[in-house]
XYZ file of C-alpha atoms in Angstrom:
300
model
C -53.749 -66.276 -44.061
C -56.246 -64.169 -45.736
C -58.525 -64.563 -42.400
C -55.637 -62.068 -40.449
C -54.567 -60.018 -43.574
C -57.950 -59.397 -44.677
C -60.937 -61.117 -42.400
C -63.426 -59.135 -44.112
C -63.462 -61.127 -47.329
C -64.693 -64.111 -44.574
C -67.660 -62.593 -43.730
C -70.748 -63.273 -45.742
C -73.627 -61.796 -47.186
C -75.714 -62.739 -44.286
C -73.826 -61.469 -41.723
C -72.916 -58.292 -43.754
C -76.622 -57.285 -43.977
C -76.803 -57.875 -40.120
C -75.264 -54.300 -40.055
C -76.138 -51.048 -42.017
C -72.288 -49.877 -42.534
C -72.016 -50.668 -46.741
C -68.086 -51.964 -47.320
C -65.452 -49.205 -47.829
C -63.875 -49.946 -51.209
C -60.750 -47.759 -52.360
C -59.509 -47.908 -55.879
C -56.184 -49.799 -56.409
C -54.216 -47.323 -57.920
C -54.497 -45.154 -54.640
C -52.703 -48.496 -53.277
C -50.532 -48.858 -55.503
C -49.529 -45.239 -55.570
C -48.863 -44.697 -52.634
C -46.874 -48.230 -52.171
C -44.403 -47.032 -55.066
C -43.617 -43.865 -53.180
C -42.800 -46.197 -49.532
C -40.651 -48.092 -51.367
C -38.848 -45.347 -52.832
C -38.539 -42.807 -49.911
C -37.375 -45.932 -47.969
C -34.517 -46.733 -50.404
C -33.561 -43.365 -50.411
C -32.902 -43.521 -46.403
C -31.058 -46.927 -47.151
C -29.012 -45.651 -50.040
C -28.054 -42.469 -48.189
C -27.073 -44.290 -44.721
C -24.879 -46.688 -47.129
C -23.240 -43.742 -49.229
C -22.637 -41.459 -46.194
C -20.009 -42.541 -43.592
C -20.937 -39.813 -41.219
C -24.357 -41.519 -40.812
C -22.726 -45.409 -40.225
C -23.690 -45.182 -36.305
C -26.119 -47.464 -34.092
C -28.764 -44.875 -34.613
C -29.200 -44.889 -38.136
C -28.520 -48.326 -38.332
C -31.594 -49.338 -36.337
C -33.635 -45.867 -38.473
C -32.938 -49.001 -41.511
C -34.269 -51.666 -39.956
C -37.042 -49.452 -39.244
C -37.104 -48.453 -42.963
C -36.580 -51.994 -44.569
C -39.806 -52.739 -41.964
C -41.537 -49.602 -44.291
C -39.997 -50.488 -47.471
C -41.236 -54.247 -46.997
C -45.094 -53.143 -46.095
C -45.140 -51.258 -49.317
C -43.923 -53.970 -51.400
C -46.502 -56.560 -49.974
C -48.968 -54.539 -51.273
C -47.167 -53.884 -54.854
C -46.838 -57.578 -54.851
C -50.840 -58.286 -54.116
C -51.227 -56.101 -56.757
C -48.888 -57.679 -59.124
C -50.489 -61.491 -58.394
C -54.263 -59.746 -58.491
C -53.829 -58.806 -61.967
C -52.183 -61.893 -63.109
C -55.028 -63.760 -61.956
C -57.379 -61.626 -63.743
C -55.739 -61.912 -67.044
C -56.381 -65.722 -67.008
C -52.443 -65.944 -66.427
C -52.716 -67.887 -63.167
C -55.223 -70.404 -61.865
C -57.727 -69.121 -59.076
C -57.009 -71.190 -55.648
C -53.886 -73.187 -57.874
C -50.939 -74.338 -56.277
C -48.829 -71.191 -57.738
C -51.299 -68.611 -55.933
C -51.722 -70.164 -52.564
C -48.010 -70.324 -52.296
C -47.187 -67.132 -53.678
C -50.175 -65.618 -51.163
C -48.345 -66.993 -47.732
C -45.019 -65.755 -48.836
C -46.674 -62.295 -49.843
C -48.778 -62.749 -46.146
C -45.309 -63.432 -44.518
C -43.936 -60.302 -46.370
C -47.197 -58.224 -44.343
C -46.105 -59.941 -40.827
C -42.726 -60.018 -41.116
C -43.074 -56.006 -41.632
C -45.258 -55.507 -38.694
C -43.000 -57.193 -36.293
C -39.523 -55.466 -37.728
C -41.297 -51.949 -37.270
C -42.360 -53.113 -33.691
C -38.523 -54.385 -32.899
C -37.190 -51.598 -34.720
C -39.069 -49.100 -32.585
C -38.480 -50.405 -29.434
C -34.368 -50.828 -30.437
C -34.708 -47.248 -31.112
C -36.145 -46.445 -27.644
C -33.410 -48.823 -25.976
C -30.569 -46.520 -27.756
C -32.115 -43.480 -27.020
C -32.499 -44.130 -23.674
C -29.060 -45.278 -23.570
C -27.852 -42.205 -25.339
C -29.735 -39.943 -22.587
C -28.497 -41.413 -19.508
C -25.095 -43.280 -20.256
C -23.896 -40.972 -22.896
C -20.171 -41.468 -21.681
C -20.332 -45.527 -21.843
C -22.711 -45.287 -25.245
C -19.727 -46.177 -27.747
C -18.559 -48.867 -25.251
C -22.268 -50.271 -24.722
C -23.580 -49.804 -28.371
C -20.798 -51.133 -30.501
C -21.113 -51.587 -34.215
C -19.880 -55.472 -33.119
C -23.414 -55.575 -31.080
C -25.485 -53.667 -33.371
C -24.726 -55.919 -35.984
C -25.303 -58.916 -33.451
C -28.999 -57.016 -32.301
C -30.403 -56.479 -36.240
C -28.861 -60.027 -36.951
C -31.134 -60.945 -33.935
C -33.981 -58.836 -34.798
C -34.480 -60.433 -37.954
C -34.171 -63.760 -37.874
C -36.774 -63.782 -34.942
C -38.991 -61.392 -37.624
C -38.636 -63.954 -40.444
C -39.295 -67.441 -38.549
C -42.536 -65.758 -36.511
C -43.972 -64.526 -40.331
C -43.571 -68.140 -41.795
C -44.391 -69.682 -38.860
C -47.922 -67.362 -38.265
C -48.563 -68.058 -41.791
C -48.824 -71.475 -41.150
C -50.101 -71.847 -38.137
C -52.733 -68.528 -39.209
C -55.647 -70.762 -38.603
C -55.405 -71.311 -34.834
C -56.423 -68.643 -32.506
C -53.477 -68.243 -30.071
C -51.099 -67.092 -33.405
C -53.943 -64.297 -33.648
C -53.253 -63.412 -30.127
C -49.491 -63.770 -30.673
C -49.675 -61.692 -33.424
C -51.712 -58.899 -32.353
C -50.490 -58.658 -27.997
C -46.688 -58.101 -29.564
C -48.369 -54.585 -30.662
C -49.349 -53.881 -27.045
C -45.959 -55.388 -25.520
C -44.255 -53.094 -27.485
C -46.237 -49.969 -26.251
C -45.920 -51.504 -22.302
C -41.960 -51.754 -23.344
C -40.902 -47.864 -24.961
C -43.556 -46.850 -21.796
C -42.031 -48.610 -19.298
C -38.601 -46.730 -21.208
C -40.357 -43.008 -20.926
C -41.704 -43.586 -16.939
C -38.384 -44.410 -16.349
C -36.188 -41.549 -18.230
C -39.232 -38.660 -16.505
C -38.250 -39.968 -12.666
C -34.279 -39.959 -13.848
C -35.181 -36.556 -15.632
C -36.581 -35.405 -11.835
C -34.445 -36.752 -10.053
C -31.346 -35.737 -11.936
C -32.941 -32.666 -13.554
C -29.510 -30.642 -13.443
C -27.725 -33.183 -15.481
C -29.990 -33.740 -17.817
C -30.550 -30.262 -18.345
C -26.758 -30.020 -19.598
C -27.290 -32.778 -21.879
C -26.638 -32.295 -26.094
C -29.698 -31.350 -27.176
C -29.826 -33.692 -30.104
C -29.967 -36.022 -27.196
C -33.206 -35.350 -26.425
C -34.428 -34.514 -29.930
C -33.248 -37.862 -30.873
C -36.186 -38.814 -28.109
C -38.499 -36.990 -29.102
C -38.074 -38.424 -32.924
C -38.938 -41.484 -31.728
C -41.989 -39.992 -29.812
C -43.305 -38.948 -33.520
C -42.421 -42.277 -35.035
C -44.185 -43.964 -32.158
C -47.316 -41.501 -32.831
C -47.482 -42.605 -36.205
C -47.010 -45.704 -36.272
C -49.726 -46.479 -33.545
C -52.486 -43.981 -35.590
C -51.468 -45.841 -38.946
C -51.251 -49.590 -37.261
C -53.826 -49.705 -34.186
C -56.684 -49.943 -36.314
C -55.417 -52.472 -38.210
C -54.415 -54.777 -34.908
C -58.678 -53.999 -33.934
C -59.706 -55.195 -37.041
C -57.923 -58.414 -36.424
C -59.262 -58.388 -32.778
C -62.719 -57.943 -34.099
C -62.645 -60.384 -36.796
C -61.360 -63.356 -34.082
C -63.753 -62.272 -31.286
C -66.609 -61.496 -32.513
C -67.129 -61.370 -36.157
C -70.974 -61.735 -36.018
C -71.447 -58.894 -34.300
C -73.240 -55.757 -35.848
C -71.146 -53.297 -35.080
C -67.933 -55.484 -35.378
C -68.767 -56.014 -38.717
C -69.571 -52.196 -39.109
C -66.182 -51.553 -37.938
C -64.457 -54.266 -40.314
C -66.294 -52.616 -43.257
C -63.571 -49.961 -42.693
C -60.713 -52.178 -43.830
C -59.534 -50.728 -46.810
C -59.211 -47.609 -45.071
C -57.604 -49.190 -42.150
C -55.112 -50.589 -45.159
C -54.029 -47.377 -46.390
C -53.036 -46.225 -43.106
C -50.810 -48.439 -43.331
C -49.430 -48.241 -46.429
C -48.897 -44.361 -45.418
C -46.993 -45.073 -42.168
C -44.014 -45.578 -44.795
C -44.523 -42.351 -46.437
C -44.225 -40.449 -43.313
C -41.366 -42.397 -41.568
C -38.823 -41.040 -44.433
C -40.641 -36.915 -43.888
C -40.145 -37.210 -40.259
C -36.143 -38.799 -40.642
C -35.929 -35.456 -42.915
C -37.715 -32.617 -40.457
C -35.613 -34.272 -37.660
C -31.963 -34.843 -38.628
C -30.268 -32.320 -40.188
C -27.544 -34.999 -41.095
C -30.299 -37.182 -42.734
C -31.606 -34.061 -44.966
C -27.993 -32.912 -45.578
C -27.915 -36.825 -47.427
C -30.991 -36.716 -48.868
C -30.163 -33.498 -50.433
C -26.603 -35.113 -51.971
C -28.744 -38.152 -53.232
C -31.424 -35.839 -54.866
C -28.534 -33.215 -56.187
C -25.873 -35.755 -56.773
C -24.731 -33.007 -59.407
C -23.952 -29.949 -56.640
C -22.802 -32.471 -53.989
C -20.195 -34.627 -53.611
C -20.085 -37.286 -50.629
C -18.270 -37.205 -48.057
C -15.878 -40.023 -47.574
């Protein structure tokens, strides 16, 4: 799988000095750093959705999947990490049996992440748009029985495409599978926003009366969808590039980016948790009990 995850370690010497663009290395630790603090800031959104019953809604429910999605892309790398420095101690055997196994689950841990952010998202948009313009049928539509039923959904479709891409990563049409569910996605939450603008027109007097948090709810997701496509897009290219055209001079000047293209990544689950904060007063009202667990008490 290491021809999706990372196609630049593919490319040889003779087609790197086809192109003038020297490889992009980043120390580790800046990895690893910045891993530990996804996976924390992430648990922190799952612990306080959990401990808070105020917060136990559709909403927040799908903001978890949407943080597990986070919390998982950070531990993929923590794990790479973890199985790189094994292997340089002498503790595991280079191309062994243990390694290659312990790779595709890690790889499935990468794709499986990917696709839970992209569901997550676009769940997101669905109940947002649900919340805008059927905001008296919302609690009948969006029960927790069908929540439950859509996340149940969501990720057993997540977990059967990762092992499934993993072994089938050598083919071309799982590259295309894997990288056109990024642009499906964008077609989907824009088909979602065209739609709510000519309701918002045509209807402008009701929707002018809705809650606000209504529409800051939307425009929440509008900065989650920023970020994600700056921290992922890249990424999807590189992939693009590798499968296309990975002779090419300025393909390969592109891929020698990937590392930098990697931390982008690894970021988009360091912002996800600031922009939850900055947006939701409820959220930051539990972050603040988990943080001060001394001067708060939860509210049950």
């Amino acid at each position: 799988m290491k021809h999706i995850i990372n196609p630049y370690e593919n490319i040889n010497d003779s087609d790197r000095n086809t192109s003038d663009c020297p490889h992009v290395v980043l120390p580790e630790e800046i990895f690893f750093t910045i891993s530990i603090f996804g996976v924390l800031e992430n648990l922190i959104v799952l612990l306080a959705v959990i401990k808070n019953k105020n917060l136990q809604l559709p909403m927040y429910f799908f903001i978890c999947s949407l943080a597990i999605s986070d919390m998982m892309g950070s531990l993929y790398k923590i794990l790479e990490n973890i199985l790189i420095m094994l292997r340089n101690m002498g503790y595991l055997k280079p191309r062994g049996n243990f390694e290659t196994t312990a790779d595709d689950i890690i790889d499935s841990m990468f794709i499986v992440s990917l696709l839970g952010s992209i569901f997550s998202l676009s769940v997101i948009a669905a109940d947002r748009y649900i919340t805008i313009f059927h905001a008296l049928q919302y609690h009948s539509i969006m029960t927790m029985r069908r929540t439950a039923l859509i996340l149940a959904t969501i990720w057993t479709f997540c977990t059967g495409s990762g092992i499934t891409m993993v072994v089938f990563s050598h083919h071309i049409p799982t590259v295309l599978t894997f990288t056109s569910l990024f642009p499906l996605m964008l077609l989907f939450i824009l088909g979602l926003y065209v739609h709510m603008f000519l309701l918002a027109r045509s209807h402008a007097r009701n929707i002018s009366v809705l809650p606000r948090a209504n529409m800051k709810g939307a425009f929440t997701l509008t900065i989650l969808l920023g970020v994600f496509i700056f921290c992922w897009a890249p990424f999807i290219l590189h992939v693009l590039l590798m499968t296309f055209c990975p002779n090419n001079p300025y393909c390969i000047c592109y891929m020698s980016l990937f590392q930098v293209n990697g931390m982008l990544i690894m970021c988009n689950a360091v912002i996800d948790p600031f922009i939850y904060a900055f947006r939701s007063p409820e959220l930051r009202d539990a972050f603040k009990k988990m943080i001060f667990c001394n001067r708060y008490q939860w509210n049950y």
